[in-house]
Coordinates of C-alpha atoms (C1' of nucleotides) in Angstrom, one line a residue:
Chain A
M29 CA 0.0 0.0 0.0
S30 CA 2.3 2.7 1.2
E31 CA 5.6 2.6 -0.7
I32 CA 5.0 6.3 -1.0
I33 CA 8.0 8.5 -0.5
C34 CA 7.2 11.3 2.0
T35 CA 9.4 14.4 2.0
V36 CA 9.3 18.1 2.9
D37 CA 10.8 20.9 0.7
I38 CA 11.4 24.4 1.8
V39 CA 11.3 27.5 -0.4
L40 CA 13.5 29.9 1.6
L41 CA 13.1 33.4 0.1
T42 CA 14.9 36.6 0.8
L43 CA 15.4 40.0 -0.8
K44 CA 18.8 40.6 -2.3
E45 CA 19.6 43.6 -4.5
E46 CA 15.9 44.5 -4.4
C47 CA 14.9 41.1 -6.0
L48 CA 13.4 38.0 -4.5
H49 CA 16.0 35.2 -4.3
V50 CA 15.6 31.6 -3.3
A51 CA 18.1 29.6 -1.3
L52 CA 19.4 26.5 -3.0
L53 CA 21.9 23.7 -2.1
R54 CA 23.8 21.2 -4.1
R55 CA 22.4 17.8 -3.5
E56 CA 24.8 15.5 -1.7
H57 CA 23.2 12.2 -2.9
E58 CA 21.6 10.7 -5.9
P59 CA 19.3 11.4 -7.6
F60 CA 20.6 14.7 -9.1
K61 CA 23.7 14.6 -7.0
G62 CA 25.6 17.9 -7.2
V63 CA 22.6 19.7 -8.7
L64 CA 21.2 22.9 -7.1
A65 CA 17.9 22.1 -5.4
L66 CA 15.5 23.2 -2.7
P67 CA 16.5 22.2 0.8
G68 CA 14.4 19.2 1.7
G69 CA 14.4 15.7 3.1
Y70 CA 12.5 12.8 4.4
I71 CA 9.9 13.1 7.1
H72 CA 11.2 11.2 10.2
A73 CA 8.1 9.6 11.7
E74 CA 10.0 8.7 14.9
E75 CA 11.1 12.2 15.5
D76 CA 8.8 14.8 13.8
A77 CA 5.6 15.9 15.6
D78 CA 4.2 16.8 12.2
T79 CA 5.3 18.0 8.8
H80 CA 5.8 21.5 10.0
A81 CA 8.3 20.2 12.6
A82 CA 9.9 18.2 9.8
A83 CA 10.3 21.4 7.8
V84 CA 11.8 23.3 10.7
R85 CA 14.2 20.5 11.4
T86 CA 15.2 20.1 7.7
L87 CA 15.7 23.8 7.2
Q88 CA 17.9 24.0 10.3
A89 CA 19.9 21.0 9.3
K90 CA 20.5 22.0 5.7
T91 CA 20.9 25.7 6.0
G92 CA 21.5 26.5 9.7
I93 CA 18.6 28.9 9.8
A94 CA 16.2 28.6 12.7
S95 CA 12.6 29.7 13.3
P96 CA 11.9 32.1 10.5
Y97 CA 8.3 32.8 9.3
L98 CA 7.5 29.4 7.9
E99 CA 4.2 28.4 6.4
Q100 CA 2.8 25.5 4.5
L101 CA 2.5 26.1 0.8
A102 CA 1.0 23.0 -0.8
T103 CA 1.6 19.4 -1.4
F104 CA 3.1 18.2 -4.7
S105 CA 2.8 14.5 -5.7
G106 CA 2.9 11.9 -8.3
P107 CA 4.8 9.0 -9.8
G108 CA 7.1 11.1 -12.0
R109 CA 8.4 13.9 -9.9
D110 CA 11.0 11.8 -8.2
P111 CA 12.8 9.0 -10.1
R112 CA 12.8 6.8 -7.0
G113 CA 9.0 6.3 -7.2
W114 CA 5.6 7.7 -6.3
S115 CA 6.4 10.6 -4.0
I116 CA 4.8 13.4 -2.0
S117 CA 6.5 16.7 -1.1
I118 CA 4.8 18.8 1.5
S119 CA 6.3 22.1 0.6
Y120 CA 6.8 25.1 2.9
Y121 CA 7.9 28.7 2.3
A122 CA 9.9 30.9 4.6
L123 CA 10.9 34.5 4.5
V124 CA 14.1 35.9 6.0
P125 CA 16.2 39.0 5.9
E126 CA 19.2 38.6 3.7
N127 CA 21.8 39.2 6.5
L128 CA 20.4 36.2 8.4
I129 CA 21.5 33.9 5.6
G130 CA 24.9 35.4 5.7
E131 CA 25.2 35.1 9.5
A132 CA 23.4 32.0 10.6
G133 CA 23.2 30.3 7.2
H134 CA 25.7 27.7 6.1
P135 CA 28.3 29.0 3.7
H136 CA 27.3 26.6 0.8
V137 CA 23.8 28.1 0.6
E138 CA 23.4 29.7 -2.8
L139 CA 21.0 32.5 -3.5
L140 CA 19.5 32.7 -7.0
P141 CA 17.0 35.2 -8.3
V142 CA 13.6 33.6 -8.6
E143 CA 13.1 35.0 -12.2
R144 CA 14.5 32.9 -15.0
L145 CA 15.5 30.0 -12.7
K146 CA 16.3 26.9 -14.7
G147 CA 17.8 23.4 -14.4
L148 CA 16.1 22.7 -11.0
P149 CA 15.5 18.9 -10.4
F150 CA 12.2 17.2 -9.6
D151 CA 9.4 19.7 -9.8
H152 CA 11.3 22.3 -7.8
L153 CA 10.7 25.0 -10.3
Q154 CA 7.0 24.6 -10.1
I155 CA 7.2 24.7 -6.3
V156 CA 9.3 27.9 -6.3
E157 CA 6.8 29.4 -8.7
A158 CA 3.9 28.5 -6.5
A159 CA 5.7 30.0 -3.5
V160 CA 6.6 33.3 -5.3
S161 CA 3.0 33.6 -6.5
R162 CA 1.7 33.0 -3.0
V163 CA 4.0 35.5 -1.5
R164 CA 3.2 38.2 -4.1
N165 CA -0.5 37.6 -3.6
K166 CA -0.4 37.5 0.1
S167 CA 1.8 40.6 0.3
S168 CA -0.8 42.7 -1.3
Y169 CA -3.2 42.4 1.6
S170 CA -1.0 41.5 4.6
S171 CA 2.1 42.2 6.6
L172 CA 4.0 39.3 5.1
P173 CA 6.9 41.4 3.6
V174 CA 8.0 42.6 7.0
Y175 CA 9.7 39.2 7.5
L176 CA 12.1 40.2 4.7
C177 CA 13.3 43.1 6.9
G178 CA 15.6 42.8 9.8
E179 CA 14.9 43.8 13.4
A180 CA 14.7 47.5 12.8
F181 CA 13.8 49.3 9.6
T182 CA 12.4 52.6 8.3
L183 CA 9.0 53.1 6.5
P184 CA 10.7 54.1 3.3
R185 CA 12.7 50.8 3.5
L186 CA 9.6 48.8 4.1
Q187 CA 7.9 50.5 1.2
A188 CA 10.8 49.5 -1.0
V189 CA 10.5 45.9 0.2
Y190 CA 6.8 45.9 -0.7
E191 CA 7.5 47.4 -4.1
A192 CA 10.2 44.8 -4.8
V193 CA 7.9 41.9 -3.8
L194 CA 4.9 43.3 -5.6
G195 CA 6.9 44.3 -8.6
E196 CA 5.3 47.7 -8.9
P197 CA 5.4 51.1 -7.1
V198 CA 2.9 51.9 -4.4
N199 CA 1.6 55.2 -3.3
K200 CA 3.5 56.7 -0.3
V201 CA 0.5 58.1 1.6
S202 CA -1.7 55.0 1.0
F203 CA 1.1 52.7 2.0
R204 CA 1.8 54.5 5.3
R205 CA -2.0 54.6 6.1
K206 CA -2.3 50.9 5.4
I207 CA 0.7 50.0 7.4
D208 CA -0.6 52.1 10.2
E209 CA -4.0 50.3 10.0
L210 CA -2.3 46.9 10.1
G211 CA -1.1 48.0 13.6
I212 CA 2.0 45.8 13.4
L213 CA 4.7 48.3 14.0
E214 CA 6.0 50.3 16.9
P215 CA 8.5 53.2 16.6
I216 CA 11.8 52.5 18.4
E217 CA 11.9 55.5 20.8
G218 CA 14.6 58.0 19.8
A219 CA 16.0 55.7 17.2
L220 CA 16.5 57.3 13.8
E221 CA 18.4 56.2 10.7
T222 CA 21.1 58.8 10.5
G223 CA 24.2 59.2 8.4
K224 CA 22.5 59.9 5.1
A225 CA 22.5 63.4 3.6
N226 CA 18.8 64.0 4.4
R227 CA 16.3 64.2 7.1
P228 CA 16.7 61.0 9.2
A229 CA 13.9 58.4 9.2
Q230 CA 12.2 56.9 12.2
L231 CA 13.1 53.3 12.9
Y232 CA 10.4 50.8 13.6
R233 CA 10.2 47.2 14.8
L234 CA 7.6 44.5 14.6
R235 CA 5.3 44.4 17.6
K236 CA 5.9 41.3 19.7
E237 CA 2.4 39.9 19.1
Y238 CA 3.1 39.8 15.3
R239 CA 6.4 38.1 15.4
D240 CA 4.9 35.0 13.9
R241 CA 1.4 36.1 13.0
L242 CA 0.3 38.0 10.0
S243 CA -2.0 41.0 10.0
L244 CA -4.5 41.2 7.2
T245 CA -6.4 44.1 5.5
D246 CA -9.5 43.9 3.4
R247 CA -8.3 46.5 1.0
A248 CA -5.2 45.7 -1.0
L249 CA -2.1 47.9 -0.7
N250 CA -1.8 48.1 -4.5
A251 CA -3.9 47.5 -7.6
R252 CA -2.7 44.0 -8.2
Chain B
M21 CA 11.7 4.9 6.8
S22 CA 8.3 5.3 5.3
E23 CA 5.7 3.6 7.5
I24 CA 3.8 6.8 7.0
I25 CA 0.0 6.4 6.2
C26 CA -0.9 8.5 3.2
T27 CA -4.6 9.5 2.7
V28 CA -6.8 12.1 1.2
D29 CA -9.8 13.6 2.8
I30 CA -12.5 15.7 1.1
V31 CA -14.5 18.5 2.7
L32 CA -17.6 18.5 0.4
L33 CA -19.6 21.7 1.1
T34 CA -23.0 22.7 0.0
L35 CA -25.6 25.3 0.8
K36 CA -28.7 23.9 2.4
E37 CA -31.4 26.1 4.0
E38 CA -29.0 29.1 3.5
C39 CA -26.3 27.5 5.7
L40 CA -23.1 25.8 4.8
H41 CA -23.3 22.0 5.3
V42 CA -20.6 19.4 5.0
A43 CA -21.1 15.9 3.6
L44 CA -20.3 13.1 6.0
L45 CA -20.4 9.3 5.8
R46 CA -20.5 6.6 8.4
R47 CA -17.1 4.8 8.4
E48 CA -17.3 1.3 7.2
H49 CA -14.2 0.0 8.9
E50 CA -12.2 0.5 12.1
P51 CA -10.9 2.8 13.4
F52 CA -14.1 4.8 14.3
K53 CA -16.3 2.3 12.5
G54 CA -19.9 3.6 12.2
V55 CA -18.9 7.2 13.1
L56 CA -19.7 10.1 10.8
A57 CA -16.5 11.3 9.1
L58 CA -15.2 13.1 6.0
P59 CA -15.1 11.0 2.8
G60 CA -11.5 9.9 2.5
G61 CA -9.2 7.0 1.7
Y62 CA -5.7 5.8 1.0
I63 CA -3.7 7.1 -1.9
H64 CA -3.3 4.4 -4.5
A65 CA 0.2 4.8 -5.9
E66 CA -0.4 2.2 -8.7
E67 CA -3.5 4.0 -9.9
D68 CA -3.5 7.7 -9.0
A69 CA -1.6 10.3 -11.1
D70 CA -1.3 12.6 -8.1
T71 CA -3.2 13.4 -4.9
H72 CA -5.7 15.5 -6.8
A73 CA -6.6 12.4 -8.8
A74 CA -6.8 10.4 -5.6
A75 CA -9.2 13.0 -4.2
V76 CA -11.4 12.9 -7.4
R77 CA -11.4 9.1 -7.3
T78 CA -12.2 8.9 -3.6
L79 CA -15.0 11.5 -3.8
Q80 CA -16.6 9.6 -6.7
A81 CA -16.3 6.3 -5.0
K82 CA -17.6 7.4 -1.6
T83 CA -20.3 9.9 -2.6
G84 CA -21.0 9.3 -6.3
I85 CA -20.2 12.9 -7.1
A86 CA -18.0 13.7 -10.1
S87 CA -15.9 16.7 -11.1
P88 CA -17.1 19.5 -8.9
Y89 CA -14.9 22.5 -8.1
L90 CA -12.2 20.7 -6.1
E91 CA -9.1 22.4 -4.7
Q92 CA -6.3 21.4 -2.4
L93 CA -6.8 22.8 1.1
A94 CA -3.8 21.8 3.2
T95 CA -1.9 18.8 4.5
F96 CA -2.5 17.6 8.1
S97 CA -0.1 15.2 9.7
G98 CA 1.3 13.7 12.9
P99 CA 1.6 10.6 15.0
G100 CA -1.6 11.2 16.9
R101 CA -4.3 12.1 14.4
D102 CA -4.9 8.4 13.3
P103 CA -4.6 5.6 15.9
R104 CA -3.0 3.4 13.3
G105 CA 0.2 5.5 13.3
W106 CA 2.0 8.5 11.9
S107 CA -0.2 9.7 9.1
I108 CA -0.7 12.4 6.5
S109 CA -4.0 13.6 5.1
I110 CA -3.8 15.8 2.1
S111 CA -7.2 17.5 2.3
Y112 CA -9.3 19.0 -0.5
Y113 CA -12.4 21.0 -0.5
A114 CA -15.2 20.9 -3.0
L115 CA -18.3 23.1 -3.5
V116 CA -21.5 21.7 -5.1
P117 CA -25.1 22.8 -5.4
E118 CA -27.3 20.9 -3.0
N119 CA -29.4 19.3 -5.7
L120 CA -26.3 17.5 -7.1
I121 CA -25.9 15.7 -3.8
G122 CA -29.5 14.6 -3.9
E123 CA -29.3 13.4 -7.6
A124 CA -25.8 12.0 -8.2
G125 CA -24.9 11.5 -4.5
H126 CA -25.2 8.2 -2.7
P127 CA -28.2 8.0 -0.5
H128 CA -26.2 7.5 2.7
V129 CA -24.4 10.9 2.4
E130 CA -25.4 13.0 5.4
L131 CA -25.4 16.8 5.3
L132 CA -24.6 18.5 8.6
P133 CA -24.4 22.2 9.3
V134 CA -20.7 23.3 9.6
E135 CA -21.5 25.3 12.8
R136 CA -21.5 23.4 16.0
L137 CA -20.2 20.1 14.5
K138 CA -19.0 17.7 17.1
G139 CA -17.9 14.1 17.5
L140 CA -15.9 14.0 14.3
P141 CA -13.1 11.4 14.4
F142 CA -9.4 12.0 13.7
D143 CA -8.7 15.8 13.2
H144 CA -11.7 16.1 10.9
L145 CA -13.2 19.0 12.8
Q146 CA -10.0 20.9 12.3
I147 CA -10.0 20.1 8.6
V148 CA -13.6 21.2 8.2
E149 CA -12.9 24.4 10.1
A150 CA -9.9 25.1 7.9
A151 CA -12.0 24.5 4.8
V152 CA -14.9 26.8 5.9
S153 CA -12.4 29.5 6.9
R154 CA -10.7 29.2 3.5
V155 CA -14.1 29.4 1.6
R156 CA -15.3 32.4 3.6
N157 CA -12.0 34.2 3.0
K158 CA -11.8 33.4 -0.7
S159 CA -15.4 34.2 -1.3
S160 CA -14.9 37.8 -0.4
Y161 CA -12.7 38.5 -3.3
S162 CA -13.5 35.8 -5.9
S163 CA -16.2 34.0 -7.8
L164 CA -16.0 30.9 -5.6
P165 CA -19.6 30.9 -4.4
V166 CA -21.0 30.4 -7.9
Y167 CA -20.1 26.7 -7.6
L168 CA -22.7 26.5 -4.9
C169 CA -25.3 27.5 -7.5
G170 CA -26.7 25.2 -10.1
E171 CA -26.5 25.7 -13.9
A172 CA -28.8 28.7 -14.0
F173 CA -29.5 31.2 -11.3
T174 CA -30.6 34.8 -10.9
L175 CA -28.5 37.7 -9.4
P176 CA -30.6 38.0 -6.3
R177 CA -30.1 34.3 -5.7
L178 CA -26.3 34.6 -6.2
Q179 CA -26.3 37.5 -3.8
A180 CA -28.2 35.4 -1.2
V181 CA -25.5 32.7 -1.7
Y182 CA -22.7 35.1 -1.1
E183 CA -24.5 36.5 2.0
A184 CA -25.0 33.0 3.4
V185 CA -21.3 32.1 2.9
L186 CA -19.9 35.4 4.1
G187 CA -22.4 35.6 7.0
E188 CA -23.3 39.2 6.4
P189 CA -25.5 41.2 4.1
V190 CA -23.9 42.8 1.0
N191 CA -24.9 46.0 -0.8
K192 CA -27.0 45.2 -3.9
V193 CA -25.6 47.9 -6.2
S194 CA -22.0 47.1 -5.2
F195 CA -22.6 43.4 -5.5
R196 CA -23.9 43.7 -9.0
R197 CA -21.1 46.0 -10.0
K198 CA -18.5 43.5 -8.6
I199 CA -20.0 40.5 -10.3
D200 CA -20.2 42.4 -13.5
E201 CA -16.5 43.3 -13.2
L202 CA -15.6 39.6 -12.5
G203 CA -16.9 39.0 -16.0
I204 CA -17.8 35.4 -15.2
L205 CA -21.5 35.4 -16.0
E206 CA -23.6 35.6 -19.2
P207 CA -27.3 36.1 -19.3
I208 CA -29.3 33.2 -20.7
E209 CA -31.1 34.8 -23.7
G210 CA -34.8 35.2 -23.0
A211 CA -34.7 33.0 -19.8
L212 CA -36.4 34.6 -16.9
E213 CA -37.3 33.2 -13.5
T214 CA -41.1 33.5 -13.7
G215 CA -44.0 32.3 -11.5
K216 CA -43.4 34.6 -8.6
A217 CA -45.7 37.5 -7.8
N218 CA -43.1 40.1 -8.9
R219 CA -41.0 41.2 -11.8
P220 CA -39.2 38.1 -13.2
A221 CA -35.4 38.0 -12.7
Q222 CA -32.9 37.4 -15.5
L223 CA -31.3 34.0 -15.4
Y224 CA -27.5 33.7 -15.8
R225 CA -25.0 30.9 -16.3
L226 CA -21.3 30.7 -15.7
R227 CA -19.2 31.4 -18.8
K228 CA -17.5 28.3 -20.2
E229 CA -14.0 29.6 -19.5
Y230 CA -14.8 29.9 -15.7
R231 CA -16.3 26.4 -15.3
D232 CA -13.2 25.4 -13.3
R233 CA -11.3 28.6 -12.9
L234 CA -11.9 31.3 -10.4
S235 CA -12.0 35.0 -11.2
L236 CA -10.5 37.4 -8.6
T237 CA -11.0 41.0 -7.7
D238 CA -8.6 43.3 -5.8
R239 CA -11.4 45.0 -4.0
A240 CA -13.4 42.8 -1.6
L241 CA -17.1 42.4 -2.1
N242 CA -17.8 43.0 1.5
A243 CA -16.2 44.6 4.5
R244 CA -14.9 41.4 6.1
Chain C
dA29 C1' -59.9 46.1 -15.7
dT30 C1' -57.7 48.3 -12.1
dT31 C1' -55.4 48.5 -7.8
dT32 C1' -52.1 46.5 -4.6
dG33 C1' -48.1 44.2 -3.1
dT34 C1' -43.8 42.4 -4.1
dT35 C1' -39.3 41.8 -5.8
dA36 C1' -36.0 43.1 -10.1
dG37 C1' -33.1 46.2 -11.7
dT38 C1' -31.4 51.2 -12.2
dT39 C1' -30.2 55.9 -11.1
dG40 C1' -28.6 59.9 -8.6
dC41 C1' -26.2 61.6 -4.8
dA42 C1' -23.8 61.8 -0.5
dA43 C1' -20.2 59.8 2.1
dT44 C1' -15.9 57.6 2.1
dA45 C1' -11.5 56.1 0.3
dT46 C1' -7.5 56.7 -2.7
dT47 C1' -3.9 59.1 -4.9
dA48 C1' -1.1 62.9 -7.0
dA49 C1' 1.2 67.0 -6.1
dA50 C1' 2.8 70.3 -3.3
dC51 C1' 4.5 71.4 0.9
dT52 C1' 7.4 71.5 5.4
dA53 C1' 11.3 69.1 8.1
dA54 C1' 15.8 67.9 9.0
dG55 C1' 19.8 66.2 8.1
dT56 C1' 24.7 66.2 5.0
dT57 C1' 27.7 68.2 1.7
dG58 C1' 30.4 71.8 -0.6
Chain D
dC21 C1' 25.1 79.0 5.1
dA22 C1' 23.2 77.8 0.6
dA23 C1' 22.2 73.7 -2.0
dC24 C1' 20.6 69.2 -2.2
dT25 C1' 18.3 65.2 -0.8
dT26 C1' 15.1 62.3 1.3
dA27 C1' 11.4 62.0 5.4
dG28 C1' 7.0 62.9 6.6
dT29 C1' 2.6 65.7 6.2
dT30 C1' -1.0 68.5 4.1
dT31 C1' -4.2 69.7 0.6
dA32 C1' -7.1 69.0 -3.1
dA33 C1' -8.7 66.3 -6.9
dT34 C1' -10.4 61.8 -8.2
dA35 C1' -12.4 57.4 -7.7
dT36 C1' -15.2 54.1 -5.2
dT37 C1' -18.9 52.8 -2.2
dG38 C1' -23.4 52.5 -0.4
dC39 C1' -27.9 54.4 0.7
dA40 C1' -32.3 55.8 -0.8
dA41 C1' -35.4 56.6 -4.1
dC42 C1' -36.8 55.4 -8.3
dT43 C1' -39.0 52.6 -12.4
dA44 C1' -40.2 47.8 -14.2
dA45 C1' -42.8 43.8 -14.4
dC46 C1' -45.2 40.4 -12.7
dA47 C1' -49.3 37.9 -9.7
dA48 C1' -53.1 38.3 -6.7
dA49 C1' -56.8 40.7 -4.9
dT50 C1' -60.6 43.8 -5.7

DNA sequence: ATTTGTTAGTTGCAATATTAAACTAAGTTG
DNA sequence: CAACTTAGTTTAATATTGCAACTAACAAAT
């Protein structure tokens, strides 16, 4: 009955040079040994409390990155996607600030722009595309992109992050109003981003209660 | 490695007496023999092209219903959800008009209101709640609820369906404008809903290109 | 045949939301 | 200290929404 191969795959996304990048690793074993692929691995029934735990464990083991925003994306399946046989991949996506990959991430993690990816094994291209599409969609009516920022950031920076994810400019006044309505940010008292040749910007941080919870709006931030 | 139990479960939803109902069946085998549960079953690796095909097959076999709007919901997993061992349920949700369950559906299908469900085995309550929540959310910015209507329906009827799903009244003028913008409907030439003691309403049908594709708006139909 | 009641479908307008453009604020650089 | 640059706010125009009132078209009652 169940000679089904059960795995998890993680689409770890970050913003690098104002473009979404996905973290890939060279496979250590066959099939596709040496080929760049999504971090993933078998579910360990003895050890994992559920597939989310399997994804957390796998991401930590393969990339060194712990507890980012991690959400289930979808399950991909079929007899052809893995040459070893009928397989299931419960895929997750994660968003992290770029510096976190440099600091906590293993040195062999490679970041590639999500546009014009090619040569990915299995159905990993399809999985990445689904993740990017999900992130773009969700970003237009939620606080999702804040997870691409670090601890502290300015509103102009956050706006640039939204614009990079959405792929289009957004109105400054509307953006600030929507972010205000989301109620997710708090100003860091007395902390300004100085050093640049202009008026310094207020630094903000994510409120504690939204560290791993999204905030949603009913009106989109952009025009989609 | 893989003594993992792989199943699909389907949350088949319909509108009955203006309330969302879920289709349940009494389990024929242990565990939970005789208890009302979601239609579901093992993935057949020899036979199924993927989990979507497994869901279609299972739904057809257990309820007699073929090719409704069927979409993947999420994957539920863990050692405790099924007493037989570490298991995975790739769950799907489907929307059908009520009469379809009466006609094509097997006679032992039971429809229960999704509110105040209790006594469901496994984590089926959680799965139903996730499905209902997804449907409510998606309905506010898409054409999803049309799949709860039959072949032909009037705009006032469709509005009542939206209101039942969303759980709140929607503005008539705005509703009609949004539905018009969705571009999913075409009037059935010369077909009016007669017989009632008032002006007859125009009958509409879903355009061919949207029979299994949603149409989305960026502005919600309601206030959420 | 005409009036009454009821719901379908539209129109006009007031209230609300969005956005562009202009403005003020506050720093660095030359 | 004038020039420049970006932060953040204000104002006004534009677009969207939603209420209320309207006309339309039927059946049932008179």
